[in-house]
Short mmCIF file of C-alpha atoms and ligand atoms in Angstrom, two decimals:
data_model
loop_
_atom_site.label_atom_id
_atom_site.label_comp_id
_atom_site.label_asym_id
_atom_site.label_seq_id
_atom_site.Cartn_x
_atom_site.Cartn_y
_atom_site.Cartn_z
CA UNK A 68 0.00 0.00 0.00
CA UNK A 69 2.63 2.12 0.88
CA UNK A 70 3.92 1.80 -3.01
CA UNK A 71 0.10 3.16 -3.68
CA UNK A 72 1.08 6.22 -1.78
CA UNK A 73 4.78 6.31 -3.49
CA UNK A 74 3.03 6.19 -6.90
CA UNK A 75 0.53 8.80 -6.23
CA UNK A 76 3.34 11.46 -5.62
CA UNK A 77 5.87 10.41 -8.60
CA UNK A 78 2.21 10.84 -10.72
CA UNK A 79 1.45 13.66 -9.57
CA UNK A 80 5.12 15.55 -10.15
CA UNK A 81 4.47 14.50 -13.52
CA UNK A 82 0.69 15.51 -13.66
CA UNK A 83 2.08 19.30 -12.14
CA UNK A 84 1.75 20.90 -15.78
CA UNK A 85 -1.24 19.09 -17.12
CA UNK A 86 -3.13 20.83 -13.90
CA UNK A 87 -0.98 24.42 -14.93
CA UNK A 88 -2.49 23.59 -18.24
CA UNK A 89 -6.42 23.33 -16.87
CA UNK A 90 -5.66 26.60 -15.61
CA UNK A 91 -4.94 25.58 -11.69
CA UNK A 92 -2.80 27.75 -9.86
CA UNK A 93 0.39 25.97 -7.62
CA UNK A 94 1.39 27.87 -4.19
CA UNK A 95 4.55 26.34 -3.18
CA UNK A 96 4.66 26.82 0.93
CA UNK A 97 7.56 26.06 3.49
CA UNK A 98 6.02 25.63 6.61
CA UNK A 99 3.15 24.30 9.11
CA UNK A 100 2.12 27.63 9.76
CA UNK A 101 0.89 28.62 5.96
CA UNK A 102 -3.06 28.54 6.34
CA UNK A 103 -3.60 25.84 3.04
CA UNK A 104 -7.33 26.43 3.73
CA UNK A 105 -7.13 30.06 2.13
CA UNK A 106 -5.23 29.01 -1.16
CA UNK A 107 -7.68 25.55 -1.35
CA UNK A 108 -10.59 27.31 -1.24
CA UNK A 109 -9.14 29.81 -3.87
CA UNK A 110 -8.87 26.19 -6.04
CA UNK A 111 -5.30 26.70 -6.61
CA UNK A 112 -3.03 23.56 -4.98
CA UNK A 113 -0.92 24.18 -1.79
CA UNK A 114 2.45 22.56 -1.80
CA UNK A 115 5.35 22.10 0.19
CA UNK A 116 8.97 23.36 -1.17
CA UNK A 117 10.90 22.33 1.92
CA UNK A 118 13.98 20.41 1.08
CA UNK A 119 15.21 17.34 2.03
CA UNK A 120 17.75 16.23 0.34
CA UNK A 121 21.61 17.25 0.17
CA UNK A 122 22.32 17.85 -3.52
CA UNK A 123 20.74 21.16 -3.58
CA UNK A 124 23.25 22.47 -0.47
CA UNK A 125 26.34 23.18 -2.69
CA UNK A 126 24.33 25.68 -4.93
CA UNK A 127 22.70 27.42 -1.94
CA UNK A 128 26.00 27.98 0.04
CA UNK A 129 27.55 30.31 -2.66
CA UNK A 130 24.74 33.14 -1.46
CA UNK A 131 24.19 31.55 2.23
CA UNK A 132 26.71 30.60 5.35
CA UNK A 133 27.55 26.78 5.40
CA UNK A 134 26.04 26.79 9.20
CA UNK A 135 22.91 27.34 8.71
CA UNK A 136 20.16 24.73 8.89
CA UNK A 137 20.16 22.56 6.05
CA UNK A 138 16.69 22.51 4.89
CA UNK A 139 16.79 26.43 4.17
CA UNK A 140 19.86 25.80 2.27
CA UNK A 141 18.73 22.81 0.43
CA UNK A 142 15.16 24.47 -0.50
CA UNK A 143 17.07 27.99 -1.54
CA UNK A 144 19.10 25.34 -3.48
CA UNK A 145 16.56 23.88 -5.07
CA UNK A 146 15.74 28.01 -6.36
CA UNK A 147 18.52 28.86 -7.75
CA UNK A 148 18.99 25.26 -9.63
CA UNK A 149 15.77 25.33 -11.11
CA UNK A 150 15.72 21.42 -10.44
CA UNK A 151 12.80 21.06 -8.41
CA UNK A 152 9.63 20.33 -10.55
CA UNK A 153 7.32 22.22 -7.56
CA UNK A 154 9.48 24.90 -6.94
CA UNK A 155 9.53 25.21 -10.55
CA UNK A 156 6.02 25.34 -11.40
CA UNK A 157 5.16 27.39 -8.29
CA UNK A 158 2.89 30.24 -9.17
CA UNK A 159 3.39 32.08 -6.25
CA UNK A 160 5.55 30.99 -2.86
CA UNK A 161 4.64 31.72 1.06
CA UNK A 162 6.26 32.03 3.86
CA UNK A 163 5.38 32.96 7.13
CA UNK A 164 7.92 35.36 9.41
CA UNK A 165 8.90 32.18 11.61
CA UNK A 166 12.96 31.41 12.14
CA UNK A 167 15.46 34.19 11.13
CA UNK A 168 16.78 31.94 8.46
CA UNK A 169 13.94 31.98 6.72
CA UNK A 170 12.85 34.71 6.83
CA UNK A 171 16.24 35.84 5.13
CA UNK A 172 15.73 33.79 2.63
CA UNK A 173 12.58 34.72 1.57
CA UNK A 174 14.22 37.79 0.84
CA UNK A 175 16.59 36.53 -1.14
CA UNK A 176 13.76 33.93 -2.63
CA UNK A 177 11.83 36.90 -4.40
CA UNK A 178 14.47 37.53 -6.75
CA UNK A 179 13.95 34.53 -8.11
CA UNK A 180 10.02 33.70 -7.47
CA UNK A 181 6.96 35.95 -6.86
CA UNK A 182 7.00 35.83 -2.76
CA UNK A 183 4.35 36.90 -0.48
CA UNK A 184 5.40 36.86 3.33
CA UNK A 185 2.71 36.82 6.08
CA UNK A 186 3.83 37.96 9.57
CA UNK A 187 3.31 35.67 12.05
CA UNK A 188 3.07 36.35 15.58
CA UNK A 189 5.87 35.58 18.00
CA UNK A 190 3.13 35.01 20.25
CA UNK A 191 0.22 33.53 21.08
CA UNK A 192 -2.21 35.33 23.26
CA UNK A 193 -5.08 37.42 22.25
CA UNK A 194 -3.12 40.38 20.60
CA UNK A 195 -1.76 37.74 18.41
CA UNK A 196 -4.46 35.99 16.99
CA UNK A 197 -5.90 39.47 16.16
CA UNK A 198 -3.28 40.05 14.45
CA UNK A 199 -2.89 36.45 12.78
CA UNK A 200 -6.64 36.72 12.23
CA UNK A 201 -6.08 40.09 9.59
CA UNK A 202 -3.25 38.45 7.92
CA UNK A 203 -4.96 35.62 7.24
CA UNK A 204 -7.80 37.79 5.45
CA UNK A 205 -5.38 40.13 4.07
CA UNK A 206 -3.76 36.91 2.60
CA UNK A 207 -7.31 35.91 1.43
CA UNK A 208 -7.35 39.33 0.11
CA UNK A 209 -4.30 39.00 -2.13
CA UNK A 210 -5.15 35.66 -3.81
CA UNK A 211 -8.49 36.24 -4.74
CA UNK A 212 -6.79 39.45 -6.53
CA UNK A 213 -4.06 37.58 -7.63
CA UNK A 214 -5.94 34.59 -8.63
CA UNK A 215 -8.76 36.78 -10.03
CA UNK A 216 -11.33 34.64 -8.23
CA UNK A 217 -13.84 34.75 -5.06
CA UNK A 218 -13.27 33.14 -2.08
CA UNK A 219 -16.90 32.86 -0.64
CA UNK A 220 -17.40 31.57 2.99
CA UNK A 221 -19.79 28.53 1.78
CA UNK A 222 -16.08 27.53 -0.28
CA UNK A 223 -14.05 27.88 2.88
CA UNK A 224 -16.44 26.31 5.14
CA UNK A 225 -16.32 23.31 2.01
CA UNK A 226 -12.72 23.82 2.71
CA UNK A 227 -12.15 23.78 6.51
CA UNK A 228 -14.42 20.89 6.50
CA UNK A 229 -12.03 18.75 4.17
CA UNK A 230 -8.82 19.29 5.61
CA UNK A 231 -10.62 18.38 9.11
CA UNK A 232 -11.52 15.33 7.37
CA UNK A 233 -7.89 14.86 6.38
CA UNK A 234 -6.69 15.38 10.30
CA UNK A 235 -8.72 13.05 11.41
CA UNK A 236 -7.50 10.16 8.89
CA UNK A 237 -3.62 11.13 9.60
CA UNK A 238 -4.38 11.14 12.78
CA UNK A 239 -6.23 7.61 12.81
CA UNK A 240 -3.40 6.52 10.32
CA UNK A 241 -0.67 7.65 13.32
CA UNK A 242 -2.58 6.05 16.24
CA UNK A 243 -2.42 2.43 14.54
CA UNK A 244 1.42 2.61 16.51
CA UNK A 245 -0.52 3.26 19.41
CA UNK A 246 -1.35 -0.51 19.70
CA UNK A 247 1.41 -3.01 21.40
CA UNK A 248 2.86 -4.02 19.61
CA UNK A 249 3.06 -1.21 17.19
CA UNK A 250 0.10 -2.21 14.16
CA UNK A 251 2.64 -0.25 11.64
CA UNK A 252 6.30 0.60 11.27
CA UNK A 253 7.31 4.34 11.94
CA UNK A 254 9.19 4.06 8.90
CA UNK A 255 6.14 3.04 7.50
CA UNK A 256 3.74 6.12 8.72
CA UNK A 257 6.90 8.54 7.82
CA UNK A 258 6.77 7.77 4.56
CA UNK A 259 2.77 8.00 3.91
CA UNK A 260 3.37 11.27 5.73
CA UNK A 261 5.91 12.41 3.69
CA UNK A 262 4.24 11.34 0.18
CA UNK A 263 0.72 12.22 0.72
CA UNK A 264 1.58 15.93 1.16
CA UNK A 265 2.09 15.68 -2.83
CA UNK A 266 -1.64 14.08 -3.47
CA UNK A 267 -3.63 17.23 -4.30
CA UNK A 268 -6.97 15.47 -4.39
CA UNK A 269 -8.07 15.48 -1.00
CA UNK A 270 -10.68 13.21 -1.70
CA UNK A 271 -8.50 10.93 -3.51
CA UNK A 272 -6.02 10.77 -0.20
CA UNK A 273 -8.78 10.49 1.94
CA UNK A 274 -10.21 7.55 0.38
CA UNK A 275 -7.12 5.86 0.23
CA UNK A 276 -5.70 6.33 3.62
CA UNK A 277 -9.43 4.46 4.61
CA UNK A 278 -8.51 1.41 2.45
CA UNK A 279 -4.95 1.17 4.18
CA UNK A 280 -6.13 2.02 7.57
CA UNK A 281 -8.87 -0.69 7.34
CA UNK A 282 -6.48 -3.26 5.48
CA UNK A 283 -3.96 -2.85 8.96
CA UNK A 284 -6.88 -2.99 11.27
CA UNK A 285 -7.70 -6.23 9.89
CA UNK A 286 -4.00 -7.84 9.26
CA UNK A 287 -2.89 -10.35 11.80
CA UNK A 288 -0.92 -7.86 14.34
CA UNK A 289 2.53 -8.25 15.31
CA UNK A 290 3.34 -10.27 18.02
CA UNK A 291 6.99 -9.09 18.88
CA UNK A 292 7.45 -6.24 21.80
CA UNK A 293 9.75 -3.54 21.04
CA UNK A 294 10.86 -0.57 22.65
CA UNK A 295 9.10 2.45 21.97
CA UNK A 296 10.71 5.75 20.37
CA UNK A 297 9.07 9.21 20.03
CA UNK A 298 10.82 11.41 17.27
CA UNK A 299 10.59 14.98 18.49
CA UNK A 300 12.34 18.28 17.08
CA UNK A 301 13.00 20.00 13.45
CA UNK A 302 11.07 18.05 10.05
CA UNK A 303 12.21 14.61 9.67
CA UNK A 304 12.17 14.29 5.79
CA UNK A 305 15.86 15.11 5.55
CA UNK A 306 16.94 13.02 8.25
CA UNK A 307 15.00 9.51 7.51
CA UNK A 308 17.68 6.99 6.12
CA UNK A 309 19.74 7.99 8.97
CA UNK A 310 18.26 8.23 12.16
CA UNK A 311 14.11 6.44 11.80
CA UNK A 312 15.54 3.72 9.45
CA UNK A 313 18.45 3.22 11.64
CA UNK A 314 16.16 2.99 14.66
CA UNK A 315 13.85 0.26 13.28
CA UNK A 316 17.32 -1.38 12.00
CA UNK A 317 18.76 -1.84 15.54
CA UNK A 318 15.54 -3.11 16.68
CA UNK A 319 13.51 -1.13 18.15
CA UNK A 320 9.83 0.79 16.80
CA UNK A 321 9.32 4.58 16.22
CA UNK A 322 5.71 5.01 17.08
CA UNK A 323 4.97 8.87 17.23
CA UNK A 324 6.30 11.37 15.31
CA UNK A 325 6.16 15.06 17.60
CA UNK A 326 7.06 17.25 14.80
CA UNK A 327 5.80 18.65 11.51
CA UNK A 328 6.08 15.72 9.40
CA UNK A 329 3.83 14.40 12.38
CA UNK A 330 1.12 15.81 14.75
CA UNK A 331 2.37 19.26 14.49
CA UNK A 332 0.78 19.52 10.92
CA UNK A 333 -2.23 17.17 12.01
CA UNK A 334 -3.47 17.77 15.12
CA UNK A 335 -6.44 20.27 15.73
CA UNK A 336 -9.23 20.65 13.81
CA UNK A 337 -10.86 24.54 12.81
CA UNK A 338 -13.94 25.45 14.25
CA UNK A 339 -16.98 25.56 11.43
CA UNK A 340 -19.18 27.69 13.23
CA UNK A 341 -18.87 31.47 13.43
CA UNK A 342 -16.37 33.77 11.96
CA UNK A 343 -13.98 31.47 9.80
CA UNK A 344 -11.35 33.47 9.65
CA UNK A 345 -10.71 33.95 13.16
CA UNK A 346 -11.23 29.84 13.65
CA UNK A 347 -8.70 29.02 11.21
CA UNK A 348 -6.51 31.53 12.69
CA UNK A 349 -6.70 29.85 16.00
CA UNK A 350 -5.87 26.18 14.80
CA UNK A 351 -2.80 27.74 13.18
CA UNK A 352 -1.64 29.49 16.43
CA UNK A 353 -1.62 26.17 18.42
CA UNK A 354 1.39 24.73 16.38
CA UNK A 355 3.47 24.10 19.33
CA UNK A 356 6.32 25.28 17.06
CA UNK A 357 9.81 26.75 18.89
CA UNK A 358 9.86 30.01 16.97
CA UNK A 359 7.01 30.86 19.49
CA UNK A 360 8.12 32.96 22.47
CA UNK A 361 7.26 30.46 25.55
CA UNK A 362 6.13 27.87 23.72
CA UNK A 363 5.72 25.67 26.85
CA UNK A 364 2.96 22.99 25.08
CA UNK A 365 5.41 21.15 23.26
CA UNK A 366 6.81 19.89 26.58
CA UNK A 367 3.03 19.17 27.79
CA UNK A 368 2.12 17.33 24.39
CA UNK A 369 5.31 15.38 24.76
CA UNK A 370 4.45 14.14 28.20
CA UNK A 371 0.49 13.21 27.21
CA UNK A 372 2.51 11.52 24.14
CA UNK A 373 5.25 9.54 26.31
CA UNK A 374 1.82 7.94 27.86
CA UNK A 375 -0.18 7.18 25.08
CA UNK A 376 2.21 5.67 23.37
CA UNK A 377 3.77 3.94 25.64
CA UNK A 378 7.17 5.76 24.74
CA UNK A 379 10.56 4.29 26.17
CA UNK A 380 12.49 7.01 24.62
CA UNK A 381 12.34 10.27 23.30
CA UNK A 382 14.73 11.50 20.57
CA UNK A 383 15.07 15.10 20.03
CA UNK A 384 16.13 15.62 16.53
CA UNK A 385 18.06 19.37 16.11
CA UNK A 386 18.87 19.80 12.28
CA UNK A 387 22.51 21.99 12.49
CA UNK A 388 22.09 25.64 13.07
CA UNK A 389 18.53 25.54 14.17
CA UNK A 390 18.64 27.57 17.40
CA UNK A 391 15.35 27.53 18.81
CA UNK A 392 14.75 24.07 18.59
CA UNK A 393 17.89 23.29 19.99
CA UNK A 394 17.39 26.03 23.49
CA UNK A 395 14.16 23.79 23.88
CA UNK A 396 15.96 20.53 24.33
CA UNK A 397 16.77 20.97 27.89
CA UNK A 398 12.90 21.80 28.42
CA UNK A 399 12.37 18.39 26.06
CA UNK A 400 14.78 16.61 28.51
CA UNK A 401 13.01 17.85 31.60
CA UNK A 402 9.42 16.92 30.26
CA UNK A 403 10.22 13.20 29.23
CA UNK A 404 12.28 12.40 32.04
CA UNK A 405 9.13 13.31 34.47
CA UNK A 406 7.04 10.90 32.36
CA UNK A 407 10.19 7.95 32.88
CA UNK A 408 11.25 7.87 29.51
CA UNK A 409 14.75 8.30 28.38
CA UNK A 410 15.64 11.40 26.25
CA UNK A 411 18.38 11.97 23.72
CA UNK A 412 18.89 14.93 21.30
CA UNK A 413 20.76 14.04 17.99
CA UNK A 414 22.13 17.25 15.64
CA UNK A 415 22.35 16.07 12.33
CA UNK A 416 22.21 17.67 9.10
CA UNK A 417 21.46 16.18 4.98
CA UNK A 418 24.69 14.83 4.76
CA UNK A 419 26.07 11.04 5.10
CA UNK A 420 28.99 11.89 7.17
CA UNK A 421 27.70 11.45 10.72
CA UNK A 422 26.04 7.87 9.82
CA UNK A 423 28.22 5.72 11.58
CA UNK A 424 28.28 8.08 14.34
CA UNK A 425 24.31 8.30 14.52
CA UNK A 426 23.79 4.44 14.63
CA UNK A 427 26.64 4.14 17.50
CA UNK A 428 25.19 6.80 19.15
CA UNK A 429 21.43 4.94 18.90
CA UNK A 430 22.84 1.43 19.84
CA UNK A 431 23.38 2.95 23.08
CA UNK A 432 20.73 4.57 23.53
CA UNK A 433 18.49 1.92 22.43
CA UNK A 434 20.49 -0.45 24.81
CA UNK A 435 19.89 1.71 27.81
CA UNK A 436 15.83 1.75 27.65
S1 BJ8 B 151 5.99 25.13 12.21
S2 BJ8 B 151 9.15 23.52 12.69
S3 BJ8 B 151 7.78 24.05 9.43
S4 BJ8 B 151 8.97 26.83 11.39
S5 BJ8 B 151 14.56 23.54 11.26
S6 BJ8 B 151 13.81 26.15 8.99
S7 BJ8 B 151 12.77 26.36 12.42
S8 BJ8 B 151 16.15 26.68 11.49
S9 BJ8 B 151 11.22 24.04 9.77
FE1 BJ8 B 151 9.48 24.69 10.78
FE2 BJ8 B 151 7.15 25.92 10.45
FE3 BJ8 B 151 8.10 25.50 12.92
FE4 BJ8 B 151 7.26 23.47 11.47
FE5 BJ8 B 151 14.10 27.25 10.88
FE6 BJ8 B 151 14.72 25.33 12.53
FE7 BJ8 B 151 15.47 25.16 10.04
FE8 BJ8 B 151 12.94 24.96 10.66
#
């Protein structure tokens, strides 16, 4: 099933200029925080431009320092080389004011794509959302001119109520680990993850996530205990092969994912009564992300998490030159340790020279738990 998934994205890379050709609009995003509802409704197709891979690095680092955080450099990379089919046929790109590398980049960004920037708050009390509320409808604003088109509230409500519909199936498709043993590798959910952020049909990826979810709920269940790991931290794309492979490899199961490959993009549905706006704005601002000033849920989900799941271990993953996630893993540390689980926080970045290190570094820490 999982190939089903794999197919679906290397189809629809190819489909990308087919849908240009119908007329569809393409609004490449980097990040949790872009409200998809706005640009679905607007029937143009949200999709992600973060990088994960390493080849685009080399290009990027002739305009940006070599320590910054990889997947910056590797999706500026993927810019300037004009080798990424979604960068490429990305009608318009937005980013949100989140980390300080981006944001720099999306400066640099608009010399080569049409970029819109909406600020997001550092915070998150009520000042914020008033403010997150107007950019979100001064975003709204923008495409409809952009797109010449009308967003009209029965479309978003249409909206909202799909990509609720799609929370709830991820987050179905991410409690199957929840079982003992684990119904379904982490590798396994990673990857679905991963590749169904490139199916644009919603209905399409709905429907099919029900046929796998039902095929797993009805396959003979593992019988083999193995310790439980929670992946926590920056994306996880870039960092699969090395650290979530690894894991599985040495024997033990990833069973949660805490990050925005995960239940940071998932979790929370909007509100469909009252002013829709505000309601999406409000989902958005509950990303327990660590550009937030006092961003103290993360270490409260990550202790409900260590429970449900029946965690052993928590690994913090800290892509290089990402500050604010790394100042949070002593908060990380604190929170699992008062649930009993072990913690570890691994930097890494898109390169293969640390994978010998990595997998010595998870023997022993998959020995200890
Ligand atoms: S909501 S995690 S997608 S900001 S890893 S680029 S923070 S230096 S990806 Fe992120 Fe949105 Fe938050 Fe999610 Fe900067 Fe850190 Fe790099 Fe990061």
């Amino acid at each position: 099933m999982r190939m089903e998934f794999d197919a679906l994205k290397k189809r629809n890379a190819m489909a990308l200029q087919d849908i240009k050709a119908q007329g569809k609009k393409i609004v490449g995003n980097f990040c949790t925080y872009t409200p998809k509802e706005i640009i679905y409704a607007a029937r143009a197709i949200p999709i992600s431009l973060c990088a994960y891979d390493e080849s685009p690095i080399d290009a990027a680092q002739k305009e940006l320092p070599r320590n910054l955080c990889p997947l910056i450099k590797a999706s500026y990379g993927y810019a300037l080389a004009k080798k990424c089919p979604y960068m490429n046929a990305s009608d318009l790109v937005v980013g949100e004011t989140t980390c300080d590398g981006k944001k720099k980049m999306y400066e640099m960004l608009a010399n080569h794509k049409d970029v819109y920037v909406m600020e997001l708050p550092n915070m998150t009390n009520k000042k914020s959302l008033k403010l997150w509320s107007k950019e979100i409808a001064e975003f709204k604003e923008f495409i409809e001119n952009k797109f010449k088109t009308k967003i009209t509230d029965e479309a978003l409500l249409e909206t909202i109520k799909i990509y609720n519909q799609e929370r709830e199936i991820m987050c179905e498709l991410m409690d199957l680990s929840k079982a003992n043993p684990s119904l379904i590798k982490g590798s396994e959910i990673h990857q679905i993850l991963f590749a169904s952020d490139f199916i644009y049909d919603k209905q399409e990826k709905i429907s099919t996530l029900r046929s796998f979810i039902d095929a797993i709920k009805e396959s003979t269940p593992p019988k083999e205990h193995k310790k439980h790991i929670l992946i926590t931290g920056c994306p996880s794309g870039g960092i699969y092969e090395k650290i979530i492979k690894q894991i599985e490899d040495l024997g033990a199961d990833v069973v949660a994912f805490e990050n925005c490959t995960g239940t940071k993009n998932y979790k929370n549905l909007i509100q469909t009564d009252g002013d829709l706006i505000e309601n999406i704005a409000k989902r958005y601002l509950k990303i327990p992300c660590s550009v937030m000033y006092q961003n103290n849920d993360r270490g409260e989900i990550i202790k409900s998490m260590v429970k449900e799941y029946e965690v052993n271990g928590v690994i913090d993953v800290v892509l290089s030159g990402c500050h604010t996630y790394a100042i949070e893993t002593n908060k990380i540390k604190i929170a699992s340790k008062e649930v009993g689980a072990n913690y570890m926080s691994l930097e890494s970045d898109y390169s293969k020279q640390d994978v010998g290190q990595i997998r010595t570094r998870l023997e022993a820490f998959i020995e200890l738990l």
